[in-house]
């Protein structure tokens, strides 16, 4: 079973992150047998479908090339241009064959893992110069797999050639008594048969090698359980880092909350354990909003900030507990608390407008709130 540098067994399948990183480095499954079969088979099919056209083009080129041009004797400087033109015409004659071979060469890697250009694969890897690693590749499992493929290649291609040669011996002998044109056609037909058989053998070998290469690629990328855990921590974040981030977020949220306390109209208290700061603007709000809330130490800080900025403090323990439990900072109070909060705000507004000597000081009557009508206490 595969092991990593620490000797741990790689028993886990590669994660999507490891597969993606391998592709980015240019490490993708490749099958040389599939590429060979695709190029060779595509060329044979091109010969079968367009062989006549290419043969006529080649024949015309040969006639032109073998016909002497007397004008070149008087202008030797044009000889190089004439040779270049002949080469261009030859390429045009066999252009379909070249085009099919090129397309087949691109199709093979697409079938395996897609065409990818990775700049990281161009970086020199000096580990490949390690003689021990080279010996391990030669005499290890990969070397054994290459040996098996070589033997299969010899058996399949040799077997295909033998199957064609055995019945074709009589044809080859009869060609000696045939006219040249007929013998040429018979020879080309026999050659195409040999090429088709060879292409079929290579395709059979590729059908074995391609799945093996994909399996072997994933096997090399397997991970140990420790590597999987470390990657999971990197993706989701290490617990200590996530805890620190949550702590900083809470501190920032509390800081913003404390900055909003001076804008509140009233702070409803428990009076010591709970504190909820409310703000209401009749022109821009549909209902009072909670700008800050907290328990214990945070409640004490809210109260201290409110006292420094002369925010009204109202002791209404049941209402404070329900507001803290059911309300959210920055949102309007629950509908069922409208009446109770309106009673508190009315008292605050009356207290602001009251002056000594203008009458009795306003008093807040008991604020009735059903503490068990909403969500369960936290």
XYZ file of C-alpha atoms in Angstrom:
378
model
C 0.000 0.000 0.000
C 1.274 3.516 -0.795
C 3.070 5.381 1.967
C 4.107 8.988 2.460
C 7.495 10.305 3.613
C 6.629 9.627 7.268
C 5.805 5.995 6.546
C 2.079 6.438 7.092
C -0.212 4.436 4.843
C -2.228 6.399 2.304
C -5.625 4.816 2.779
C -7.933 7.777 2.036
C -9.146 8.813 -1.392
C -7.785 12.189 -2.587
C -9.923 15.178 -1.775
C -11.235 17.587 -4.385
C -8.712 20.164 -3.170
C -5.780 17.807 -3.743
C -7.100 16.803 -7.180
C -7.522 20.465 -8.129
C -4.009 21.358 -6.954
C -2.554 18.427 -8.891
C -4.277 19.585 -12.088
C -3.013 23.124 -11.533
C 0.533 21.741 -11.349
C 0.043 19.857 -14.599
C -0.221 16.498 -12.848
C -3.052 14.868 -14.790
C -3.542 11.291 -16.013
C -1.919 10.629 -19.367
C -1.858 7.503 -21.502
C 0.838 7.260 -24.179
C -0.871 4.180 -25.546
C -4.106 6.100 -26.038
C -2.253 8.952 -27.769
C -0.443 6.500 -30.050
C -3.659 4.644 -30.898
C -5.512 7.913 -31.575
C -2.854 9.329 -33.915
C -2.189 6.051 -35.700
C -5.868 5.143 -35.997
C -6.810 8.637 -37.167
C -4.111 8.530 -39.838
C -5.316 5.121 -41.064
C -8.909 6.349 -41.253
C -7.746 9.429 -43.140
C -5.945 7.179 -45.631
C -9.065 5.051 -46.104
C -11.396 7.993 -46.615
C -9.148 10.367 -48.548
C -6.413 8.108 -49.858
C -7.471 8.502 -53.474
C -7.415 12.283 -53.324
C -4.036 12.327 -51.567
C -2.640 9.801 -54.067
C -3.684 11.978 -56.994
C -2.135 15.012 -55.342
C 1.093 13.118 -54.674
C 1.183 11.832 -58.261
C 0.783 15.344 -59.637
C 3.513 16.569 -57.306
C 5.844 13.782 -58.410
C 5.298 14.625 -62.059
C 6.103 18.259 -61.398
C 9.149 17.391 -59.301
C 10.563 14.962 -61.884
C 9.881 17.201 -64.896
C 13.045 19.240 -65.565
C 12.592 22.990 -65.762
C 15.030 24.287 -68.374
C 14.558 27.870 -67.198
C 16.313 27.028 -63.931
C 19.518 26.318 -65.840
C 19.707 29.967 -66.819
C 18.612 31.291 -63.366
C 20.272 29.143 -60.693
C 19.309 31.664 -58.008
C 15.665 30.598 -58.362
C 16.487 26.987 -57.511
C 15.894 27.483 -53.783
C 12.517 29.098 -54.420
C 11.563 26.239 -56.735
C 12.519 23.683 -54.062
C 10.470 25.559 -51.464
C 7.444 25.607 -53.749
C 7.764 21.851 -54.338
C 7.889 21.266 -50.582
C 4.805 23.426 -50.077
C 2.879 21.491 -52.736
C 3.859 18.210 -51.082
C 2.574 19.461 -47.750
C -0.678 20.516 -49.389
C -1.077 17.041 -50.848
C -0.742 15.343 -47.464
C -2.398 18.161 -45.470
C -5.566 16.110 -44.651
C -3.448 13.355 -43.175
C -1.445 15.813 -41.058
C -4.606 17.622 -39.900
C -6.312 14.401 -38.787
C -3.185 13.279 -36.923
C -2.938 16.625 -35.113
C -6.604 16.566 -34.111
C -6.244 13.001 -32.843
C -3.182 14.053 -30.859
C -5.271 16.699 -29.069
C -8.249 14.378 -28.607
C -6.313 11.808 -26.551
C -5.443 14.115 -23.597
C -8.963 15.579 -23.697
C -10.408 12.117 -23.147
C -8.044 11.472 -20.233
C -8.185 14.691 -18.269
C -8.572 17.701 -20.510
C -6.085 20.062 -22.080
C -4.279 22.037 -19.410
C -1.333 24.394 -19.534
C 0.381 24.589 -16.170
C 3.311 26.951 -15.756
C 4.341 25.096 -12.592
C 5.155 22.031 -14.661
C 7.909 24.043 -16.407
C 9.746 24.613 -13.118
C 12.769 22.244 -12.858
C 12.219 19.384 -10.424
C 15.644 18.331 -9.149
C 14.125 15.375 -7.326
C 13.963 13.622 -10.683
C 17.768 13.662 -10.763
C 17.877 11.429 -7.704
C 19.355 8.063 -8.837
C 17.512 6.184 -6.091
C 14.189 7.600 -7.247
C 15.036 6.612 -10.817
C 15.911 3.054 -9.791
C 12.701 2.870 -7.792
C 10.707 3.885 -10.865
C 12.521 1.346 -13.049
C 12.385 -1.607 -10.681
C 9.266 -0.629 -8.772
C 5.587 -1.084 -9.580
C 5.731 1.518 -12.370
C 8.613 -0.279 -14.059
C 6.743 -3.561 -13.808
C 3.652 -1.948 -15.339
C 5.725 -0.584 -18.240
C 7.231 -4.034 -18.797
C 3.770 -5.619 -18.911
C 2.607 -2.955 -21.375
C 5.641 -3.564 -23.597
C 4.958 -7.298 -23.629
C 1.286 -6.683 -24.400
C 2.263 -4.343 -27.206
C 4.502 -6.969 -28.769
C 1.856 -9.682 -28.389
C -1.056 -7.613 -29.711
C 0.723 -5.881 -32.595
C 2.632 -9.043 -33.496
C -0.541 -11.106 -33.310
C -2.395 -8.652 -35.545
C 0.447 -8.723 -38.080
C 0.550 -12.517 -38.007
C -3.213 -12.771 -38.576
C -2.847 -10.560 -41.655
C 0.343 -12.116 -42.982
C -0.770 -15.736 -42.827
C -3.645 -15.417 -45.342
C -1.798 -12.671 -47.253
C 1.215 -14.745 -48.261
C -0.687 -16.146 -51.233
C -1.643 -12.602 -52.292
C 1.957 -11.420 -52.081
C 3.097 -14.347 -54.246
C 0.415 -13.670 -56.873
C 1.576 -10.067 -57.179
C 4.708 -11.301 -58.983
C 2.578 -12.309 -62.000
C 0.303 -9.248 -61.983
C 0.681 -6.070 -64.046
C 2.327 -3.178 -62.272
C -0.864 -1.155 -61.684
C -2.799 -4.184 -60.432
C 0.099 -5.262 -58.240
C 0.294 -1.734 -56.805
C -3.427 -1.750 -55.979
C -3.146 -5.205 -54.385
C -0.103 -4.133 -52.385
C -1.801 -0.970 -51.152
C -4.893 -2.909 -50.167
C -2.801 -5.396 -48.228
C -0.878 -2.561 -46.555
C -4.118 -0.873 -45.485
C -5.357 -4.157 -44.048
C -2.127 -4.437 -42.038
C -2.520 -0.840 -40.844
C -6.131 -1.423 -39.770
C -5.159 -4.548 -37.841
C -2.307 -2.697 -36.150
C -4.619 0.210 -35.259
C -7.123 -2.225 -33.741
C -4.357 -3.811 -31.658
C -3.172 -0.410 -30.427
C -6.744 0.576 -29.599
C -7.171 -2.598 -27.552
C -3.963 -1.837 -25.665
C -5.116 1.765 -25.083
C -8.456 0.533 -23.683
C -6.443 -1.317 -21.040
C -3.863 1.383 -20.361
C -6.177 4.427 -20.098
C -8.265 3.134 -17.135
C -5.076 1.910 -15.474
C -3.441 5.336 -15.798
C -6.474 7.041 -14.241
C -6.525 4.544 -11.399
C -2.771 4.871 -10.855
C -3.007 8.691 -10.881
C -5.618 8.671 -8.124
C -3.629 6.044 -6.221
C -0.558 8.308 -6.159
C -2.674 11.178 -4.851
C -4.151 9.163 -1.988
C -3.849 10.754 1.445
C -3.155 9.605 4.961
C -5.732 10.303 7.627
C -3.430 12.907 9.128
C -3.109 14.703 5.777
C -6.894 14.631 5.409
C -7.351 16.134 8.879
C -4.760 18.853 8.209
C -6.416 19.751 4.917
C -9.817 19.877 6.582
C -8.408 22.299 9.131
C -6.987 24.477 6.368
C -10.265 24.517 4.467
C -12.582 25.081 7.417
C -10.067 26.965 9.525
C -8.149 25.837 12.587
C -10.235 25.886 15.800
C -7.904 28.317 17.554
C -7.952 30.690 14.577
C -11.734 30.469 14.244
C -12.077 31.104 17.973
C -9.861 34.176 17.750
C -11.844 35.469 14.767
C -15.112 35.001 16.647
C -13.623 36.822 19.634
C -12.540 39.762 17.475
C -15.928 39.862 15.784
C -17.677 39.921 19.153
C -15.390 42.727 20.341
C -16.086 44.779 17.212
C -19.817 44.148 17.532
C -19.778 45.198 21.183
C -17.766 48.310 20.316
C -20.284 49.351 17.664
C -23.107 48.558 20.062
C -21.608 50.745 22.786
C -21.200 53.582 20.272
C -24.966 53.417 19.608
C -25.971 53.520 23.289
C -25.736 57.366 23.561
C -28.314 57.650 20.739
C -30.892 55.608 22.675
C -34.035 57.117 24.229
C -34.248 54.727 27.151
C -32.390 51.797 28.715
C -34.669 49.165 30.222
C -32.994 47.451 33.199
C -33.484 44.270 35.223
C -32.059 46.301 37.173
C -28.616 44.613 37.471
C -28.419 41.532 35.224
C -30.134 42.736 32.011
C -29.964 45.977 30.039
C -31.647 46.798 26.721
C -31.256 50.188 25.002
C -34.189 51.349 22.840
C -34.471 54.116 20.283
C -37.578 55.479 18.614
C -37.974 58.080 15.897
C -41.605 58.672 15.115
C -40.831 60.091 11.680
C -38.578 57.318 10.371
C -39.386 54.183 12.349
C -42.436 52.005 12.402
C -41.621 50.775 15.915
C -38.838 51.222 18.481
C -35.560 49.488 17.685
C -33.054 47.767 19.923
C -29.640 49.467 19.613
C -27.864 47.486 22.376
C -28.499 44.670 24.791
C -26.490 42.572 27.215
C -26.350 40.677 30.470
C -24.121 40.913 33.535
C -20.866 42.714 32.641
C -22.091 43.986 29.270
C -25.319 45.150 30.909
C -23.262 47.073 33.447
C -21.235 48.739 30.689
C -24.418 49.697 28.807
C -25.753 51.261 32.004
C -22.510 53.173 32.639
C -22.422 54.554 29.090
C -26.078 55.539 29.353
C -25.502 57.368 32.644
C -22.551 59.305 31.167
C -24.695 60.477 28.234
C -27.814 61.138 30.344
C -29.904 58.380 28.750
C -33.041 57.593 30.761
C -32.751 54.425 32.866
C -35.983 52.581 33.581
C -36.226 49.526 35.793
C -38.705 47.055 34.341
C -37.310 43.551 35.040
C -39.883 41.423 33.148
C -39.758 43.694 30.082
C -35.932 43.791 30.121
C -35.720 40.022 30.212
C -38.214 39.525 27.379
C -36.592 42.234 25.216
C -33.191 40.617 25.655
C -34.534 37.151 24.937
C -36.738 37.896 21.926
C -35.309 41.078 20.418
C -32.424 41.476 17.975
C -29.946 44.334 17.812
C -30.758 46.701 14.955
C -34.295 45.345 14.546
C -37.689 46.484 15.739
C -39.102 45.093 18.966
C -41.547 42.144 18.792
C -45.154 43.142 18.096
C -46.431 41.719 21.364
C -44.230 44.166 23.300
C -45.543 47.308 21.609
C -47.882 48.221 24.457
C -45.324 47.657 27.204
C -42.574 49.623 25.404
C -45.051 52.403 24.571
C -45.843 52.669 28.291
C -42.120 53.031 29.093
C -41.469 55.590 26.339
C -44.512 57.604 27.407
C -43.130 57.746 30.930
C -39.705 58.864 29.614
C -41.206 61.638 27.465
C -43.321 62.858 30.411
C -40.268 62.824 32.652
C -38.294 64.905 30.139
C -40.972 67.580 29.973
C -41.588 67.691 33.746
C -40.131 70.561 35.754
C -40.166 70.981 39.523
C -43.093 73.067 40.642
C -45.236 72.228 37.629
C -46.980 69.380 39.317
C -46.313 65.916 40.704
C -43.404 63.965 39.205
C -44.538 61.314 36.710
C -44.454 57.767 37.994
C -44.150 54.530 36.046
C -46.791 52.012 36.901
C -46.065 48.312 36.774
C -45.274 47.164 33.228
C -47.160 43.952 32.613
C -45.430 41.458 30.274
C -46.046 37.754 29.846
C -42.524 36.311 30.002
C -43.631 32.837 28.874
C -45.527 33.871 25.720
C -42.417 34.029 23.500
C -39.328 31.878 23.017
C -37.847 29.876 25.832
C -35.127 31.611 27.906
C -31.587 31.195 26.695
